[in-house]
mmCIF file of C-alpha atoms in Angstrom:
data_model
loop_
_atom_site.group_PDB
_atom_site.id
_atom_site.type_symbol
_atom_site.label_atom_id
_atom_site.label_comp_id
_atom_site.label_asym_id
_atom_site.label_seq_id
_atom_site.Cartn_x
_atom_site.Cartn_y
_atom_site.Cartn_z
ATOM 1 C CA UNK A 1 44.725 46.801 88.420
ATOM 2 C CA UNK A 2 43.357 43.595 89.947
ATOM 3 C CA UNK A 3 45.064 40.219 90.209
ATOM 4 C CA UNK A 4 43.450 36.792 90.604
ATOM 5 C CA UNK A 5 44.847 33.481 91.799
ATOM 6 C CA UNK A 6 41.709 31.636 92.256
ATOM 7 C CA UNK A 7 42.425 27.818 92.161
ATOM 8 C CA UNK A 8 40.256 25.798 89.580
ATOM 9 C CA UNK A 9 41.964 22.445 90.519
ATOM 10 C CA UNK A 10 39.780 19.627 91.000
ATOM 11 C CA UNK A 11 40.165 17.308 94.274
ATOM 12 C CA UNK A 12 40.904 14.245 91.985
ATOM 13 C CA UNK A 13 43.850 16.218 90.604
ATOM 14 C CA UNK A 14 44.996 17.098 94.074
ATOM 15 C CA UNK A 15 44.883 13.356 95.094
ATOM 16 C CA UNK A 16 47.039 12.558 92.224
ATOM 17 C CA UNK A 17 49.574 15.282 93.002
ATOM 18 C CA UNK A 18 49.263 14.867 96.801
ATOM 19 C CA UNK A 19 52.242 15.748 98.887
ATOM 20 C CA UNK A 20 52.276 14.054 102.090
ATOM 21 C CA UNK A 21 54.853 16.554 103.560
ATOM 22 C CA UNK A 22 51.820 19.178 103.106
ATOM 23 C CA UNK A 23 49.543 16.947 105.027
ATOM 24 C CA UNK A 24 52.206 16.652 107.989
ATOM 25 C CA UNK A 25 52.409 20.342 107.915
ATOM 26 C CA UNK A 26 48.733 21.060 107.955
ATOM 27 C CA UNK A 27 48.262 18.342 110.887
ATOM 28 C CA UNK A 28 51.111 19.963 112.978
ATOM 29 C CA UNK A 29 49.702 23.515 112.332
ATOM 30 C CA UNK A 30 46.254 22.048 113.694
ATOM 31 C CA UNK A 31 48.208 20.806 116.722
ATOM 32 C CA UNK A 32 46.997 17.222 116.069
ATOM 33 C CA UNK A 33 48.575 13.689 116.367
ATOM 34 C CA UNK A 34 48.186 11.262 113.663
ATOM 35 C CA UNK A 35 45.728 9.198 115.675
ATOM 36 C CA UNK A 36 43.460 12.228 116.367
ATOM 37 C CA UNK A 37 43.626 13.305 112.653
ATOM 38 C CA UNK A 38 42.795 9.729 112.028
ATOM 39 C CA UNK A 39 39.529 9.701 114.115
ATOM 40 C CA UNK A 40 38.358 12.964 112.283
ATOM 41 C CA UNK A 41 38.454 11.394 108.940
ATOM 42 C CA UNK A 42 37.731 8.054 109.885
ATOM 43 C CA UNK A 43 40.982 6.406 108.939
ATOM 44 C CA UNK A 44 43.882 4.535 110.892
ATOM 45 C CA UNK A 45 46.797 6.244 112.288
ATOM 46 C CA UNK A 46 48.885 3.912 109.943
ATOM 47 C CA UNK A 47 46.972 5.252 106.948
ATOM 48 C CA UNK A 48 47.728 8.874 107.992
ATOM 49 C CA UNK A 49 51.312 8.078 108.408
ATOM 50 C CA UNK A 50 51.536 6.345 104.655
ATOM 51 C CA UNK A 51 50.066 9.627 103.297
ATOM 52 C CA UNK A 52 52.456 11.688 105.224
ATOM 53 C CA UNK A 53 55.364 9.427 104.010
ATOM 54 C CA UNK A 54 54.141 9.594 100.418
ATOM 55 C CA UNK A 55 53.945 5.766 100.604
ATOM 56 C CA UNK A 56 50.281 5.840 99.653
ATOM 57 C CA UNK A 57 47.962 8.474 98.101
ATOM 58 C CA UNK A 58 44.564 9.208 99.542
ATOM 59 C CA UNK A 59 41.428 9.060 97.335
ATOM 60 C CA UNK A 60 39.579 12.195 96.414
ATOM 61 C CA UNK A 61 37.002 11.748 99.019
ATOM 62 C CA UNK A 62 39.791 11.318 101.549
ATOM 63 C CA UNK A 63 41.489 14.470 100.315
ATOM 64 C CA UNK A 64 38.133 16.268 100.993
ATOM 65 C CA UNK A 65 37.868 14.919 104.424
ATOM 66 C CA UNK A 66 41.283 15.980 105.201
ATOM 67 C CA UNK A 67 40.741 19.390 103.746
ATOM 68 C CA UNK A 68 37.508 19.802 105.985
ATOM 69 C CA UNK A 69 39.078 18.307 109.106
ATOM 70 C CA UNK A 70 42.253 20.611 109.056
ATOM 71 C CA UNK A 71 40.588 23.816 107.701
ATOM 72 C CA UNK A 72 42.751 24.178 104.685
ATOM 73 C CA UNK A 73 41.858 24.274 100.857
ATOM 74 C CA UNK A 74 42.437 20.984 99.118
ATOM 75 C CA UNK A 75 45.190 22.842 97.063
ATOM 76 C CA UNK A 76 47.137 23.055 100.443
ATOM 77 C CA UNK A 77 48.138 19.541 99.674
ATOM 78 C CA UNK A 78 49.720 20.226 96.345
ATOM 79 C CA UNK A 79 53.580 19.981 96.165
ATOM 80 C CA UNK A 80 55.551 23.065 97.402
ATOM 81 C CA UNK A 81 56.277 25.719 97.752
ATOM 82 C CA UNK A 82 58.108 24.747 100.964
ATOM 83 C CA UNK A 83 61.602 24.055 100.175
ATOM 84 C CA UNK A 84 62.880 23.175 103.514
ATOM 85 C CA UNK A 85 62.653 19.439 104.693
ATOM 86 C CA UNK A 86 61.227 18.960 107.844
ATOM 87 C CA UNK A 87 64.247 16.842 108.924
ATOM 88 C CA UNK A 88 66.481 19.632 108.072
ATOM 89 C CA UNK A 89 64.494 22.290 110.238
ATOM 90 C CA UNK A 90 66.240 22.475 113.467
ATOM 91 C CA UNK A 91 64.601 24.925 115.559
ATOM 92 C CA UNK A 92 66.298 26.145 118.641
ATOM 93 C CA UNK A 93 63.548 25.728 121.351
ATOM 94 C CA UNK A 94 64.246 26.896 125.109
ATOM 95 C CA UNK A 95 63.414 24.566 127.836
ATOM 96 C CA UNK A 96 62.799 21.535 125.747
ATOM 97 C CA UNK A 97 61.563 19.470 129.047
ATOM 98 C CA UNK A 98 59.024 22.008 129.717
ATOM 99 C CA UNK A 99 57.277 21.890 126.004
ATOM 100 C CA UNK A 100 55.781 19.035 124.530
ATOM 101 C CA UNK A 101 56.600 17.460 121.362
ATOM 102 C CA UNK A 102 53.366 18.297 119.982
ATOM 103 C CA UNK A 103 53.679 21.963 120.892
ATOM 104 C CA UNK A 104 57.243 22.122 119.323
ATOM 105 C CA UNK A 105 55.805 20.382 116.271
ATOM 106 C CA UNK A 106 53.115 22.995 115.989
ATOM 107 C CA UNK A 107 55.336 25.933 116.405
ATOM 108 C CA UNK A 108 57.929 24.590 113.902
ATOM 109 C CA UNK A 109 54.886 24.317 111.451
ATOM 110 C CA UNK A 110 54.103 27.774 112.049
ATOM 111 C CA UNK A 111 57.639 28.926 111.200
ATOM 112 C CA UNK A 112 57.594 26.659 108.061
ATOM 113 C CA UNK A 113 54.387 28.295 106.895
ATOM 114 C CA UNK A 114 56.044 31.597 107.494
ATOM 115 C CA UNK A 115 58.696 30.337 104.844
ATOM 116 C CA UNK A 116 56.012 29.652 102.427
ATOM 117 C CA UNK A 117 54.433 33.041 103.028
ATOM 118 C CA UNK A 118 57.853 34.782 102.727
ATOM 119 C CA UNK A 119 58.574 32.766 99.536
ATOM 120 C CA UNK A 120 55.319 33.994 98.033
ATOM 121 C CA UNK A 121 55.768 37.641 98.742
ATOM 122 C CA UNK A 122 59.142 37.517 97.427
ATOM 123 C CA UNK A 123 57.937 36.583 93.992
ATOM 124 C CA UNK A 124 56.612 40.333 93.889
ATOM 125 C CA UNK A 125 58.632 42.223 96.355
ATOM 126 C CA UNK A 126 62.404 42.411 96.825
ATOM 127 C CA UNK A 127 63.552 41.987 100.339
ATOM 128 C CA UNK A 128 66.893 42.673 102.159
ATOM 129 C CA UNK A 129 69.501 39.890 101.361
ATOM 130 C CA UNK A 130 70.043 37.652 104.199
ATOM 131 C CA UNK A 131 73.127 38.627 106.260
ATOM 132 C CA UNK A 132 73.777 36.479 109.085
ATOM 133 C CA UNK A 133 77.301 35.539 109.508
ATOM 134 C CA UNK A 134 78.051 31.875 110.933
ATOM 135 C CA UNK A 135 80.981 30.508 112.555
ATOM 136 C CA UNK A 136 81.638 28.216 109.631
ATOM 137 C CA UNK A 137 81.485 31.283 107.216
ATOM 138 C CA UNK A 138 84.380 32.970 108.592
ATOM 139 C CA UNK A 139 83.058 34.818 111.531
ATOM 140 C CA UNK A 140 86.029 34.945 113.780
ATOM 141 C CA UNK A 141 84.810 34.205 117.463
ATOM 142 C CA UNK A 142 85.483 31.784 119.968
ATOM 143 C CA UNK A 143 83.221 33.265 122.880
ATOM 144 C CA UNK A 144 79.685 34.424 122.759
ATOM 145 C CA UNK A 145 80.972 37.951 123.507
ATOM 146 C CA UNK A 146 83.068 37.887 120.508
ATOM 147 C CA UNK A 147 80.445 36.534 118.653
ATOM 148 C CA UNK A 148 78.166 39.549 119.623
ATOM 149 C CA UNK A 149 80.965 41.959 118.988
ATOM 150 C CA UNK A 150 81.478 40.384 115.414
ATOM 151 C CA UNK A 151 77.794 40.619 114.601
ATOM 152 C CA UNK A 152 77.637 44.430 115.630
ATOM 153 C CA UNK A 153 80.767 45.157 113.433
ATOM 154 C CA UNK A 154 79.613 43.113 110.712
ATOM 155 C CA UNK A 155 76.298 44.821 110.686
ATOM 156 C CA UNK A 156 78.117 48.157 111.177
ATOM 157 C CA UNK A 157 76.339 49.007 114.389
ATOM 158 C CA UNK A 158 77.325 52.076 116.159
ATOM 159 C CA UNK A 159 78.621 51.708 119.766
ATOM 160 C CA UNK A 160 76.162 52.161 122.510
ATOM 161 C CA UNK A 161 72.439 51.458 122.984
ATOM 162 C CA UNK A 162 70.810 49.817 119.728
ATOM 163 C CA UNK A 163 67.509 51.267 118.526
ATOM 164 C CA UNK A 164 64.507 49.354 117.137
ATOM 165 C CA UNK A 165 66.061 45.814 117.153
ATOM 166 C CA UNK A 166 63.320 44.168 115.083
ATOM 167 C CA UNK A 167 63.943 46.529 112.480
ATOM 168 C CA UNK A 168 67.616 46.128 112.473
ATOM 169 C CA UNK A 169 67.217 42.276 112.056
ATOM 170 C CA UNK A 170 64.721 42.811 109.345
ATOM 171 C CA UNK A 171 67.154 45.181 107.441
ATOM 172 C CA UNK A 172 69.658 42.211 107.554
ATOM 173 C CA UNK A 173 67.130 39.924 105.961
ATOM 174 C CA UNK A 174 65.890 37.906 109.130
ATOM 175 C CA UNK A 175 62.201 37.278 108.989
ATOM 176 C CA UNK A 176 60.648 38.235 112.443
ATOM 177 C CA UNK A 177 56.960 37.199 113.263
ATOM 178 C CA UNK A 178 54.595 36.849 116.250
ATOM 179 C CA UNK A 179 53.328 33.257 116.979
ATOM 180 C CA UNK A 180 49.598 32.974 117.674
ATOM 181 C CA UNK A 181 48.582 33.487 121.163
ATOM 182 C CA UNK A 182 47.521 29.720 121.149
ATOM 183 C CA UNK A 183 51.313 28.858 120.973
ATOM 184 C CA UNK A 184 52.074 30.461 124.285
ATOM 185 C CA UNK A 185 53.359 27.504 125.680
ATOM 186 C CA UNK A 186 56.495 27.729 123.388
ATOM 187 C CA UNK A 187 58.886 30.620 124.251
ATOM 188 C CA UNK A 188 60.733 32.435 121.143
ATOM 189 C CA UNK A 189 62.408 30.235 118.773
ATOM 190 C CA UNK A 190 64.497 30.262 115.559
ATOM 191 C CA UNK A 191 65.798 28.326 112.629
ATOM 192 C CA UNK A 192 67.438 28.722 109.271
ATOM 193 C CA UNK A 193 64.739 28.791 106.585
ATOM 194 C CA UNK A 194 65.251 27.950 102.938
ATOM 195 C CA UNK A 195 66.560 31.445 102.020
ATOM 196 C CA UNK A 196 66.660 33.217 105.176
ATOM 197 C CA UNK A 197 66.564 32.693 108.840
ATOM 198 C CA UNK A 198 63.349 32.796 110.861
ATOM 199 C CA UNK A 199 62.741 34.129 114.423
ATOM 200 C CA UNK A 200 59.063 33.584 115.903
ATOM 201 C CA UNK A 201 58.636 35.758 119.213
ATOM 202 C CA UNK A 202 56.115 34.911 121.662
ATOM 203 C CA UNK A 203 53.570 37.834 121.913
ATOM 204 C CA UNK A 204 52.004 36.628 125.301
ATOM 205 C CA UNK A 205 54.815 38.258 127.507
ATOM 206 C CA UNK A 206 53.854 41.692 126.384
ATOM 207 C CA UNK A 207 57.157 42.938 127.511
ATOM 208 C CA UNK A 208 59.200 45.250 125.432
ATOM 209 C CA UNK A 209 62.446 44.407 127.484
ATOM 210 C CA UNK A 210 61.932 40.704 127.323
ATOM 211 C CA UNK A 211 61.386 40.654 123.763
ATOM 212 C CA UNK A 212 64.292 42.557 122.817
ATOM 213 C CA UNK A 213 66.464 40.143 124.773
ATOM 214 C CA UNK A 214 64.686 37.103 123.317
ATOM 215 C CA UNK A 215 65.388 38.481 119.849
ATOM 216 C CA UNK A 216 68.968 39.118 120.865
ATOM 217 C CA UNK A 217 69.055 35.568 122.166
ATOM 218 C CA UNK A 218 67.772 34.156 118.931
ATOM 219 C CA UNK A 219 70.219 36.153 117.014
ATOM 220 C CA UNK A 220 72.921 34.412 119.070
ATOM 221 C CA UNK A 221 71.592 30.713 118.044
ATOM 222 C CA UNK A 222 71.676 31.818 114.465
ATOM 223 C CA UNK A 223 75.100 33.214 114.512
ATOM 224 C CA UNK A 224 76.710 30.486 116.949
ATOM 225 C CA UNK A 225 74.625 27.347 116.626
ATOM 226 C CA UNK A 226 74.095 26.270 113.138
ATOM 227 C CA UNK A 227 74.967 22.622 113.889
ATOM 228 C CA UNK A 228 74.584 22.703 117.582
ATOM 229 C CA UNK A 229 72.118 20.277 119.279
ATOM 230 C CA UNK A 230 69.095 22.596 120.460
ATOM 231 C CA UNK A 231 67.899 22.859 124.014
ATOM 232 C CA UNK A 232 70.902 22.237 126.084
ATOM 233 C CA UNK A 233 71.833 24.274 129.121
ATOM 234 C CA UNK A 234 75.002 25.021 127.604
ATOM 235 C CA UNK A 235 73.799 26.353 124.398
ATOM 236 C CA UNK A 236 71.075 28.448 125.933
ATOM 237 C CA UNK A 237 73.559 30.038 128.150
ATOM 238 C CA UNK A 238 75.915 30.940 125.397
ATOM 239 C CA UNK A 239 72.780 32.514 123.450
ATOM 240 C CA UNK A 240 72.034 34.513 126.717
ATOM 241 C CA UNK A 241 75.571 35.733 127.087
ATOM 242 C CA UNK A 242 75.680 36.663 123.468
ATOM 243 C CA UNK A 243 72.423 38.750 124.080
ATOM 244 C CA UNK A 244 73.941 40.558 126.954
ATOM 245 C CA UNK A 245 77.015 41.505 125.039
ATOM 246 C CA UNK A 246 75.064 42.543 121.955
ATOM 247 C CA UNK A 247 72.547 44.560 123.738
ATOM 248 C CA UNK A 248 75.278 45.934 126.377
ATOM 249 C CA UNK A 249 78.586 45.600 125.101
ATOM 250 C CA UNK A 250 81.060 45.542 127.848
ATOM 251 C CA UNK A 251 83.308 48.372 126.426
ATOM 252 C CA UNK A 252 80.397 50.661 126.098
ATOM 253 C CA UNK A 253 78.534 50.061 129.557
ATOM 254 C CA UNK A 254 80.776 49.174 132.218
ATOM 255 C CA UNK A 255 81.823 52.442 133.269
ATOM 256 C CA UNK A 256 77.979 53.242 133.843
ATOM 257 C CA UNK A 257 77.211 50.284 135.649
ATOM 258 C CA UNK A 258 76.779 50.874 139.560
ATOM 259 C CA UNK A 259 78.541 48.499 141.921
ATOM 260 C CA UNK A 260 75.617 49.165 144.342
ATOM 261 C CA UNK A 261 71.993 48.754 143.957
ATOM 262 C CA UNK A 262 71.478 52.334 142.801
ATOM 263 C CA UNK A 263 68.122 51.958 141.719
ATOM 264 C CA UNK A 264 67.796 55.397 140.218
ATOM 265 C CA UNK A 265 70.997 54.889 137.961
ATOM 266 C CA UNK A 266 69.632 51.432 136.938
ATOM 267 C CA UNK A 267 66.158 52.613 136.072
ATOM 268 C CA UNK A 268 67.942 55.399 133.930
ATOM 269 C CA UNK A 269 70.191 52.737 132.117
ATOM 270 C CA UNK A 270 67.042 50.687 131.801
ATOM 271 C CA UNK A 271 65.400 53.671 129.751
ATOM 272 C CA UNK A 272 68.491 54.436 127.740
ATOM 273 C CA UNK A 273 69.667 50.744 126.932
ATOM 274 C CA UNK A 274 66.185 49.314 126.305
ATOM 275 C CA UNK A 275 67.068 46.375 128.570
ATOM 276 C CA UNK A 276 65.402 45.328 131.954
ATOM 277 C CA UNK A 277 66.663 45.926 135.698
ATOM 278 C CA UNK A 278 67.258 42.348 136.025
ATOM 279 C CA UNK A 279 69.402 42.180 132.813
ATOM 280 C CA UNK A 280 71.560 45.135 134.059
ATOM 281 C CA UNK A 281 72.002 43.491 137.374
ATOM 282 C CA UNK A 282 73.118 40.349 136.014
ATOM 283 C CA UNK A 283 75.248 42.208 133.346
ATOM 284 C CA UNK A 284 76.867 43.905 136.454
ATOM 285 C CA UNK A 285 77.690 40.777 138.054
ATOM 286 C CA UNK A 286 78.798 39.008 135.256
ATOM 287 C CA UNK A 287 81.316 41.928 134.447
ATOM 288 C CA UNK A 288 82.682 41.787 137.984
ATOM 289 C CA UNK A 289 81.257 45.463 138.647
ATOM 290 C CA UNK A 290 78.817 44.195 141.089
ATOM 291 C CA UNK A 291 79.747 41.664 143.842
ATOM 292 C CA UNK A 292 77.771 38.135 144.161
ATOM 293 C CA UNK A 293 76.393 39.068 147.455
ATOM 294 C CA UNK A 294 75.300 42.558 146.058
ATOM 295 C CA UNK A 295 73.687 41.045 143.407
ATOM 296 C CA UNK A 296 71.736 38.419 145.429
ATOM 297 C CA UNK A 297 70.439 41.041 147.588
ATOM 298 C CA UNK A 298 69.380 43.129 144.786
ATOM 299 C CA UNK A 299 67.450 40.248 143.299
ATOM 300 C CA UNK A 300 65.889 39.536 146.733
ATOM 301 C CA UNK A 301 64.813 43.145 146.839
ATOM 302 C CA UNK A 302 63.329 42.778 143.258
ATOM 303 C CA UNK A 303 61.426 39.892 144.324
ATOM 304 C CA UNK A 304 60.131 41.439 147.554
ATOM 305 C CA UNK A 305 58.788 44.552 145.385
ATOM 306 C CA UNK A 306 57.137 42.279 142.972
ATOM 307 C CA UNK A 307 59.322 43.930 140.216
ATOM 308 C CA UNK A 308 60.429 40.345 138.965
ATOM 309 C CA UNK A 309 56.806 40.299 137.313
ATOM 310 C CA UNK A 310 56.337 43.683 136.520
ATOM 311 C CA UNK A 311 59.311 46.272 136.822
ATOM 312 C CA UNK A 312 58.422 50.043 137.789
ATOM 313 C CA UNK A 313 58.249 52.520 135.084
ATOM 314 C CA UNK A 314 56.188 52.678 131.788
ATOM 315 C CA UNK A 315 56.364 49.787 129.529
ATOM 316 C CA UNK A 316 57.120 50.997 125.883
ATOM 317 C CA UNK A 317 54.884 49.022 123.298
ATOM 318 C CA UNK A 318 56.469 45.918 121.815
ATOM 319 C CA UNK A 319 58.650 46.631 118.782
ATOM 320 C CA UNK A 320 56.641 45.425 115.618
ATOM 321 C CA UNK A 321 57.842 43.753 112.633
ATOM 322 C CA UNK A 322 57.067 45.400 109.304
ATOM 323 C CA UNK A 323 59.137 43.310 106.432
ATOM 324 C CA UNK A 324 56.018 41.128 105.611
ATOM 325 C CA UNK A 325 53.225 43.658 106.499
ATOM 326 C CA UNK A 326 55.070 46.303 104.589
ATOM 327 C CA UNK A 327 55.151 43.968 101.890
ATOM 328 C CA UNK A 328 51.485 43.125 101.826
ATOM 329 C CA UNK A 329 50.732 46.884 101.910
ATOM 330 C CA UNK A 330 52.685 47.422 99.046
ATOM 331 C CA UNK A 331 50.952 44.702 97.007
ATOM 332 C CA UNK A 332 47.490 46.105 98.157
ATOM 333 C CA UNK A 333 48.383 49.341 96.729
ATOM 334 C CA UNK A 334 49.282 47.540 93.440
ATOM 335 C CA UNK A 335 45.806 45.834 93.459
ATOM 336 C CA UNK A 336 46.814 42.359 95.067
ATOM 337 C CA UNK A 337 44.671 41.730 97.911
ATOM 338 C CA UNK A 338 45.700 39.614 100.787
ATOM 339 C CA UNK A 339 43.098 36.754 99.921
ATOM 340 C CA UNK A 340 44.799 36.347 96.381
ATOM 341 C CA UNK A 341 48.256 36.332 98.193
ATOM 342 C CA UNK A 342 46.956 33.839 100.809
ATOM 343 C CA UNK A 343 45.761 31.628 97.818
ATOM 344 C CA UNK A 344 49.192 31.780 96.238
ATOM 345 C CA UNK A 345 50.842 30.725 99.345
ATOM 346 C CA UNK A 346 48.171 28.238 99.933
ATOM 347 C CA UNK A 347 47.589 28.719 103.237
ATOM 348 C CA UNK A 348 44.226 29.863 105.039
ATOM 349 C CA UNK A 349 43.740 33.664 105.081
ATOM 350 C CA UNK A 350 43.433 33.718 108.791
ATOM 351 C CA UNK A 351 46.995 32.051 109.008
ATOM 352 C CA UNK A 352 48.305 34.550 106.382
ATOM 353 C CA UNK A 353 47.124 37.649 108.035
ATOM 354 C CA UNK A 354 48.531 36.097 111.515
ATOM 355 C CA UNK A 355 52.022 35.647 110.035
ATOM 356 C CA UNK A 356 52.094 39.118 108.230
ATOM 357 C CA UNK A 357 50.645 41.025 111.106
ATOM 358 C CA UNK A 358 52.580 43.861 112.652
ATOM 359 C CA UNK A 359 50.660 43.273 115.956
ATOM 360 C CA UNK A 360 50.269 40.057 117.878
ATOM 361 C CA UNK A 361 46.632 39.530 117.379
ATOM 362 C CA UNK A 362 45.233 36.419 115.971
ATOM 363 C CA UNK A 363 42.913 36.948 113.175
ATOM 364 C CA UNK A 364 43.484 40.930 112.982
ATOM 365 C CA UNK A 365 43.499 42.170 109.538
ATOM 366 C CA UNK A 366 46.081 44.596 108.728
ATOM 367 C CA UNK A 367 43.545 47.555 108.099
ATOM 368 C CA UNK A 368 44.128 49.938 110.967
ATOM 369 C CA UNK A 369 47.688 48.703 111.848
ATOM 370 C CA UNK A 370 49.896 51.630 112.554
ATOM 371 C CA UNK A 371 52.017 52.561 109.366
ATOM 372 C CA UNK A 372 55.833 51.966 110.184
ATOM 373 C CA UNK A 373 58.963 52.491 108.089
ATOM 374 C CA UNK A 374 59.670 49.493 105.745
ATOM 375 C CA UNK A 375 62.888 47.817 106.216
ATOM 376 C CA UNK A 376 65.871 48.829 103.807
ATOM 377 C CA UNK A 377 65.620 47.336 100.395
ATOM 378 C CA UNK A 378 61.954 46.539 100.438
ATOM 379 C CA UNK A 379 60.853 47.149 97.000
ATOM 380 C CA UNK A 380 57.556 46.213 95.067
ATOM 381 C CA UNK A 381 58.301 44.843 91.885
ATOM 382 C CA UNK A 382 54.955 46.443 90.638
ATOM 383 C CA UNK A 383 55.913 49.822 91.914
ATOM 384 C CA UNK A 384 57.055 50.906 88.239
ATOM 385 C CA UNK A 385 53.671 50.005 86.872
ATOM 386 C CA UNK A 386 51.789 51.907 89.397
#
C-alpha cells in the first residue's frame, strides 16, 4: 500500500492564501532577523514585517524567493496546521540573560514545528492522552516538593528510583524531542503545545544524568508554572527543587544518604537512582543530612578531581524518545514514507527527521536506529488494514 501527498498547488495560489505566521516560523527556524531575510530577497525589513503580520501579501515571485532563501517548499506558507499562536507560546528557558532573543526565537520555532509534526502523525496514529496536572486544575500542592509528590502519585509511580524517564513522560502524552546541535546555546526548555506539552532536550551535554534532571526540571515547569513569567531565578529554583524531589523523594532516599562524603556510597546511589554525584550532594545538604561545611568541602573535592565536568564511572547512553519515532515506524510499515509525512506536515524532510529521531543527530534518518518499546497507547490507525 502506498500513499502520496505530493503538493500540486501553484505559487500563485500560495500567494493568495499566504499566512504570515508561517513566514515568521520559517524565518525563525532559519535563525534570521527580518533585516537579514530582507537582504536575501531584496526587500525591506518593513515589507517582511508586513508579510508576517498579514498586513500585505507577497507577490508570487516574492513567495518563490522566500521559499529559496528559507529552504522550505512554497506550500510551507499555507495556513496551518499550527494551532498555537506565537503570542501564546510561553517557553520556559533557563538563563535568559545568557541566550539571545534570536536563539530563543529559533528554539521556540523548532518546538512549534514539533507541534506541526505531531499533529500530522496524530491524524494516523493514536497517541497517549496528555496527562499533566496543573496547580490551577486541582493539583493540591503549595511547594515544589508537594508538587513533585503529587505528580508521582497522579502518574501512579512506585516509590524509589524511577526507570526510563523519557518513556514515563511520553506515556503520559508529553512530546519529548532533541534539539538540533546548532541549537546548543539554548538549554532544555518546555511549553504547552496546542494539544500536549513539549519538552526539548539539549543533546550536546551528552550526559545521561544531566538529561534526566533536565527533563524532571521541565516537568516541574509544566506542572507549576503554566502562568509564571519564565526565566526568573525563583521560578528556576522551584523547578530544580521539584526535580530533586521527583527523582529523589525524601521519604525514599533520606536514610540512604551519607552525612559525610562517602564516595563509594554516593557512587552506588548514583547508579541506582540515575542521578549525578552533584545532585546527591545537593540533596543531602537540602535535606539536612549533610552539613553546609561538609557539602562545600565535598564540592571542592569534586572540582579538584575534575568530576564537575566528568564524574567517574561509565556514562549510560542517553534515554531516547520513541513516541514520534515509533509512530513513523508504524506508518512506514503501512506504506507511508517519511517524505510523504514531511510533506503533509509541510516541513523540510531534514527537519522532520530531526524532530522524529530517537538519537540527537542532525539529518540522521531513522534507518538503523535501535528499536525501542513504544509508549503505552501508541496505536496505528492503519494497523487493522495491514
